[in-house]
Amino acid sequence: MKTYRDEAIVLRTQDLGEADRIITVLTRSNGLKRVVAKDVRRTSSKFGARLEPFTIVDAQFYRGRSLDVLTQAQTLRPYGLKIARDFEIYARANVMVETAERLSEDEAHASMYLLLLGALHALANRRHSPDLVMNSFMLRAISMSGWAPSFWDCAVCGAPGPLSSFNVVAGGAVCEACRPPGSLAPSREAMQLLGDLLSGDWASADGAPDFARREAAGLVAAWVQWHVERRIKSYSLINSHLGDV
């Protein structure tokens, strides 16, 4: 079949020529796709406004030689409009979609699509703190890709927790006997929060103190960027905003 339909999350867009765009989408059934949307930058375009980042669309594609072509798009959930109104939320959404794109480059599956969909829904509807939503998504996404951290038992020898040291290279929490030089010593509250975010215990996570949230965010950023082996550029949006506060 030359054409196919799929549900998709718009991750990012890039101008192409005078009127076209390359749209990067994460689809439910076909994984990560970079497709061409022709003439969407013209004022006469029927669906250009539907292809903004973070929008969920029902799309039709035509298989091309190098890139597929997006021929139709119907908005299912206009999360982009809600997210773009609040810079704090917008910055976290960018980190999430960049991470989802990186983790979906080699292998795509519906679970990553559903995970990102749920996280964008939570952000757009202010279900929890934007930082907590982002960090929960990051931990679950990286775990789904095979790099689940340990926040309780020792990641090296399996000694039972709770433990007071954390090392990204070693795999998470480490006991005193296995603790490599340079390991971090996060608070017990931060380690508890990380476990809550990974397991989805929102009743506990929402009550975490601010200092634990800050510690946890730093550990999540270090963990994700170590395992994707690249810097997540969108983190700079959050850092620049913090510098203005």
Short mmCIF file of C-alpha atoms in Angstrom, two decimals:
data_model
loop_
_atom_site.label_atom_id
_atom_site.label_comp_id
_atom_site.label_asym_id
_atom_site.label_seq_id
_atom_site.Cartn_x
_atom_site.Cartn_y
_atom_site.Cartn_z
CA MET A 1 0.00 0.00 0.00
CA LYS A 2 1.34 3.42 -0.98
CA THR A 3 -0.74 5.22 1.65
CA TYR A 4 -1.28 4.47 5.34
CA ARG A 5 -2.89 6.13 8.35
CA ASP A 6 -1.58 6.42 11.87
CA GLU A 7 -2.02 8.40 15.05
CA ALA A 8 0.99 10.64 15.64
CA ILE A 9 2.54 13.12 18.07
CA VAL A 10 4.25 16.07 16.38
CA LEU A 11 7.72 16.35 17.93
CA ARG A 12 9.28 19.16 15.91
CA THR A 13 9.17 20.94 12.56
CA GLN A 14 11.77 22.28 10.16
CA ASP A 15 11.21 24.62 7.22
CA LEU A 16 11.98 23.20 3.79
CA GLY A 17 12.16 25.38 0.72
CA GLU A 18 9.66 28.20 0.35
CA ALA A 19 6.47 26.53 1.54
CA ASP A 20 7.14 22.99 2.81
CA ARG A 21 8.15 21.58 6.17
CA ILE A 22 9.81 18.43 7.43
CA ILE A 23 7.72 17.15 10.32
CA THR A 24 9.20 14.75 12.86
CA VAL A 25 6.45 12.62 14.40
CA LEU A 26 6.26 9.69 16.78
CA THR A 27 3.50 7.40 15.55
CA ARG A 28 1.58 4.76 17.42
CA SER A 29 2.20 1.93 14.93
CA ASN A 30 5.06 3.03 12.66
CA GLY A 31 7.50 4.49 15.17
CA LEU A 32 9.58 7.59 14.56
CA LYS A 33 9.03 9.19 11.15
CA ARG A 34 10.43 12.25 9.39
CA VAL A 35 7.95 13.25 6.72
CA VAL A 36 7.42 16.09 4.28
CA ALA A 37 4.32 18.27 4.55
CA LYS A 38 3.96 20.15 1.28
CA ASP A 39 2.73 23.76 1.09
CA VAL A 40 1.84 23.86 4.81
CA ARG A 41 3.44 27.31 5.21
CA ARG A 42 1.11 28.88 2.69
CA THR A 43 -1.90 30.78 4.03
CA SER A 44 -4.14 28.57 1.92
CA SER A 45 -2.94 25.38 3.66
CA LYS A 46 -5.83 23.37 5.12
CA PHE A 47 -3.85 21.68 7.88
CA GLY A 48 -0.64 23.64 8.49
CA ALA A 49 -1.85 24.90 11.87
CA ARG A 50 -2.55 21.32 12.97
CA LEU A 51 1.11 20.37 12.71
CA GLU A 52 2.53 22.34 15.62
CA PRO A 53 4.76 20.57 18.17
CA PHE A 54 3.00 18.55 20.92
CA THR A 55 -0.21 18.22 18.86
CA ILE A 56 -1.78 14.77 18.51
CA VAL A 57 -3.08 14.10 15.00
CA ASP A 58 -4.74 11.41 12.94
CA ALA A 59 -2.56 11.53 9.83
CA GLN A 60 -2.40 9.99 6.38
CA PHE A 61 0.99 9.38 4.78
CA TYR A 62 2.18 8.50 1.29
CA ARG A 63 5.29 6.34 1.03
CA GLY A 64 8.07 8.19 -0.78
CA ARG A 65 11.52 7.21 -1.99
CA SER A 66 13.48 8.97 0.76
CA LEU A 67 10.91 10.63 2.99
CA ASP A 68 7.21 9.82 3.26
CA VAL A 69 4.75 12.61 2.52
CA LEU A 70 2.06 13.72 4.96
CA THR A 71 -1.09 14.28 2.93
CA GLN A 72 -3.82 14.72 5.57
CA ALA A 73 -4.00 15.58 9.27
CA GLN A 74 -6.90 15.88 11.70
CA THR A 75 -6.32 17.22 15.19
CA LEU A 76 -7.16 14.72 17.92
CA ARG A 77 -5.78 16.59 20.94
CA PRO A 78 -4.54 20.20 20.63
CA TYR A 79 -1.97 19.96 23.44
CA GLY A 80 0.36 22.30 21.57
CA LEU A 81 -1.89 25.30 22.16
CA LYS A 82 -2.12 24.64 25.90
CA ILE A 83 1.56 23.89 26.38
CA ALA A 84 2.85 26.89 24.43
CA ARG A 85 1.00 29.32 26.73
CA ASP A 86 3.25 28.56 29.71
CA PHE A 87 7.03 28.69 29.24
CA GLU A 88 7.70 26.48 32.27
CA ILE A 89 5.54 23.75 30.77
CA TYR A 90 6.79 24.40 27.23
CA ALA A 91 10.42 23.93 28.29
CA ARG A 92 9.68 20.60 29.99
CA ALA A 93 7.69 19.38 27.00
CA ASN A 94 10.66 20.10 24.74
CA VAL A 95 12.95 18.01 26.93
CA MET A 96 10.47 15.13 26.79
CA VAL A 97 9.96 15.13 23.02
CA GLU A 98 13.71 15.44 22.35
CA THR A 99 14.35 12.48 24.65
CA ALA A 100 11.56 10.45 23.03
CA GLU A 101 13.05 11.15 19.60
CA ARG A 102 16.54 10.10 20.69
CA LEU A 103 15.29 6.89 22.29
CA SER A 104 13.09 6.00 19.31
CA GLU A 105 15.76 6.38 16.61
CA ASP A 106 16.88 2.74 16.70
CA GLU A 107 13.77 0.97 17.92
CA ALA A 108 10.16 2.11 17.97
CA HIS A 109 7.25 0.63 19.83
CA ALA A 110 3.76 1.69 20.84
CA SER A 111 4.69 1.88 24.53
CA MET A 112 6.93 4.94 23.96
CA TYR A 113 4.11 6.62 22.06
CA LEU A 114 1.65 5.96 24.87
CA LEU A 115 4.13 7.08 27.53
CA LEU A 116 4.75 10.41 25.78
CA LEU A 117 1.03 10.86 25.11
CA GLY A 118 0.22 10.44 28.81
CA ALA A 119 2.99 12.82 29.87
CA LEU A 120 1.89 15.54 27.43
CA HIS A 121 -1.69 15.12 28.66
CA ALA A 122 -0.53 15.59 32.26
CA LEU A 123 1.48 18.70 31.32
CA ALA A 124 -1.24 20.29 29.21
CA ASN A 125 -3.86 19.76 31.91
CA ARG A 126 -1.63 20.72 34.86
CA ARG A 127 -2.14 17.36 36.57
CA HIS A 128 1.13 17.59 38.55
CA SER A 129 4.19 19.81 38.84
CA PRO A 130 5.80 20.17 35.38
CA ASP A 131 9.16 19.06 36.78
CA LEU A 132 7.67 15.93 38.31
CA VAL A 133 5.88 15.02 35.08
CA MET A 134 9.03 15.53 33.03
CA ASN A 135 11.27 13.55 35.39
CA SER A 136 8.76 10.72 35.68
CA PHE A 137 8.59 10.50 31.89
CA MET A 138 12.39 10.57 31.58
CA LEU A 139 12.87 7.76 34.09
CA ARG A 140 10.20 5.57 32.54
CA ALA A 141 11.41 6.24 28.99
CA ILE A 142 15.03 5.39 29.78
CA SER A 143 13.92 2.29 31.72
CA MET A 144 11.80 1.20 28.77
CA SER A 145 14.92 1.40 26.64
CA GLY A 146 16.79 -1.01 28.92
CA TRP A 147 18.56 1.29 31.41
CA ALA A 148 16.39 1.10 34.51
CA PRO A 149 18.16 2.62 37.53
CA SER A 150 18.10 1.20 41.05
CA PHE A 151 16.96 3.60 43.76
CA TRP A 152 16.77 1.15 46.66
CA ASP A 153 18.97 -1.98 46.51
CA CYS A 154 22.62 -1.80 45.48
CA ALA A 155 22.91 -1.82 41.69
CA VAL A 156 26.23 -3.70 41.89
CA CYS A 157 25.83 -6.44 44.52
CA GLY A 158 22.12 -6.31 45.31
CA ALA A 159 22.55 -5.41 48.98
CA PRO A 160 19.17 -4.28 50.36
CA GLY A 161 18.45 -0.58 50.78
CA PRO A 162 17.79 2.12 51.56
CA LEU A 163 21.26 3.28 50.55
CA SER A 164 22.89 6.69 50.79
CA SER A 165 25.05 6.78 47.64
CA PHE A 166 24.25 7.06 43.93
CA ASN A 167 26.49 6.50 40.93
CA VAL A 168 25.30 6.87 37.35
CA VAL A 169 27.97 4.63 35.82
CA ALA A 170 27.42 1.88 38.43
CA GLY A 171 23.68 1.74 37.78
CA GLY A 172 22.11 3.83 40.55
CA ALA A 173 22.11 3.27 44.31
CA VAL A 174 25.30 1.70 45.65
CA CYS A 175 26.27 0.35 49.07
CA GLU A 176 29.42 1.43 50.92
CA ALA A 177 31.34 -1.66 49.79
CA CYS A 178 30.56 -1.05 46.09
CA ARG A 179 30.64 2.75 46.16
CA PRO A 180 32.98 4.06 43.37
CA PRO A 181 34.97 7.26 43.98
CA GLY A 182 33.02 10.36 43.04
CA SER A 183 29.60 8.88 43.88
CA LEU A 184 26.90 11.30 44.94
CA ALA A 185 25.16 11.32 48.31
CA PRO A 186 21.56 12.40 47.68
CA SER A 187 19.08 12.76 50.51
CA ARG A 188 16.81 9.89 51.41
CA GLU A 189 13.85 12.08 50.37
CA ALA A 190 15.31 12.51 46.87
CA MET A 191 15.88 8.78 46.49
CA GLN A 192 12.33 8.11 47.65
CA LEU A 193 11.00 10.64 45.14
CA LEU A 194 12.94 9.03 42.30
CA GLY A 195 11.44 5.66 43.15
CA ASP A 196 7.97 7.20 43.30
CA LEU A 197 8.39 8.85 39.89
CA LEU A 198 9.57 5.62 38.32
CA SER A 199 6.74 3.57 39.79
CA GLY A 200 4.05 6.24 39.28
CA ASP A 201 3.21 6.77 42.97
CA TRP A 202 1.85 10.28 42.48
CA ALA A 203 0.23 10.48 45.91
CA SER A 204 3.70 10.30 47.44
CA ALA A 205 5.57 12.22 44.72
CA ASP A 206 3.28 15.26 44.89
CA GLY A 207 4.15 15.69 48.58
CA ALA A 208 7.93 15.68 48.09
CA PRO A 209 9.78 18.73 49.50
CA ASP A 210 11.38 21.23 47.15
CA PHE A 211 14.97 20.29 48.02
CA ALA A 212 14.25 16.64 47.13
CA ARG A 213 12.70 17.71 43.81
CA ARG A 214 15.82 19.70 42.92
CA GLU A 215 18.14 16.82 43.82
CA ALA A 216 16.02 14.32 41.92
CA ALA A 217 15.91 16.51 38.81
CA GLY A 218 19.71 16.72 38.72
CA LEU A 219 20.09 12.96 39.06
CA VAL A 220 17.53 12.29 36.31
CA ALA A 221 19.28 14.69 33.92
CA ALA A 222 22.66 13.06 34.60
CA TRP A 223 21.23 9.54 34.23
CA VAL A 224 19.42 10.18 30.94
CA GLN A 225 22.23 12.08 29.24
CA TRP A 226 24.79 9.45 30.25
CA HIS A 227 22.76 6.66 28.68
CA VAL A 228 21.69 8.43 25.49
CA GLU A 229 25.37 9.44 25.14
CA ARG A 230 24.40 12.91 23.99
CA ARG A 231 23.46 16.17 25.61
CA ILE A 232 19.72 16.87 25.69
CA LYS A 233 19.83 20.36 24.19
CA SER A 234 16.37 21.32 25.43
CA TYR A 235 17.60 21.33 29.02
CA SER A 236 19.14 24.71 28.17
CA LEU A 237 15.60 26.16 27.99
CA ILE A 238 15.02 25.20 31.63
CA ASN A 239 18.43 26.45 32.74
CA SER A 240 17.98 29.80 30.97
CA HIS A 241 14.58 30.26 32.61
CA LEU A 242 16.03 29.49 36.05
CA GLY A 243 18.72 32.07 35.42
CA ASP A 244 16.08 34.72 34.83
CA VAL A 245 14.22 33.98 38.07
#
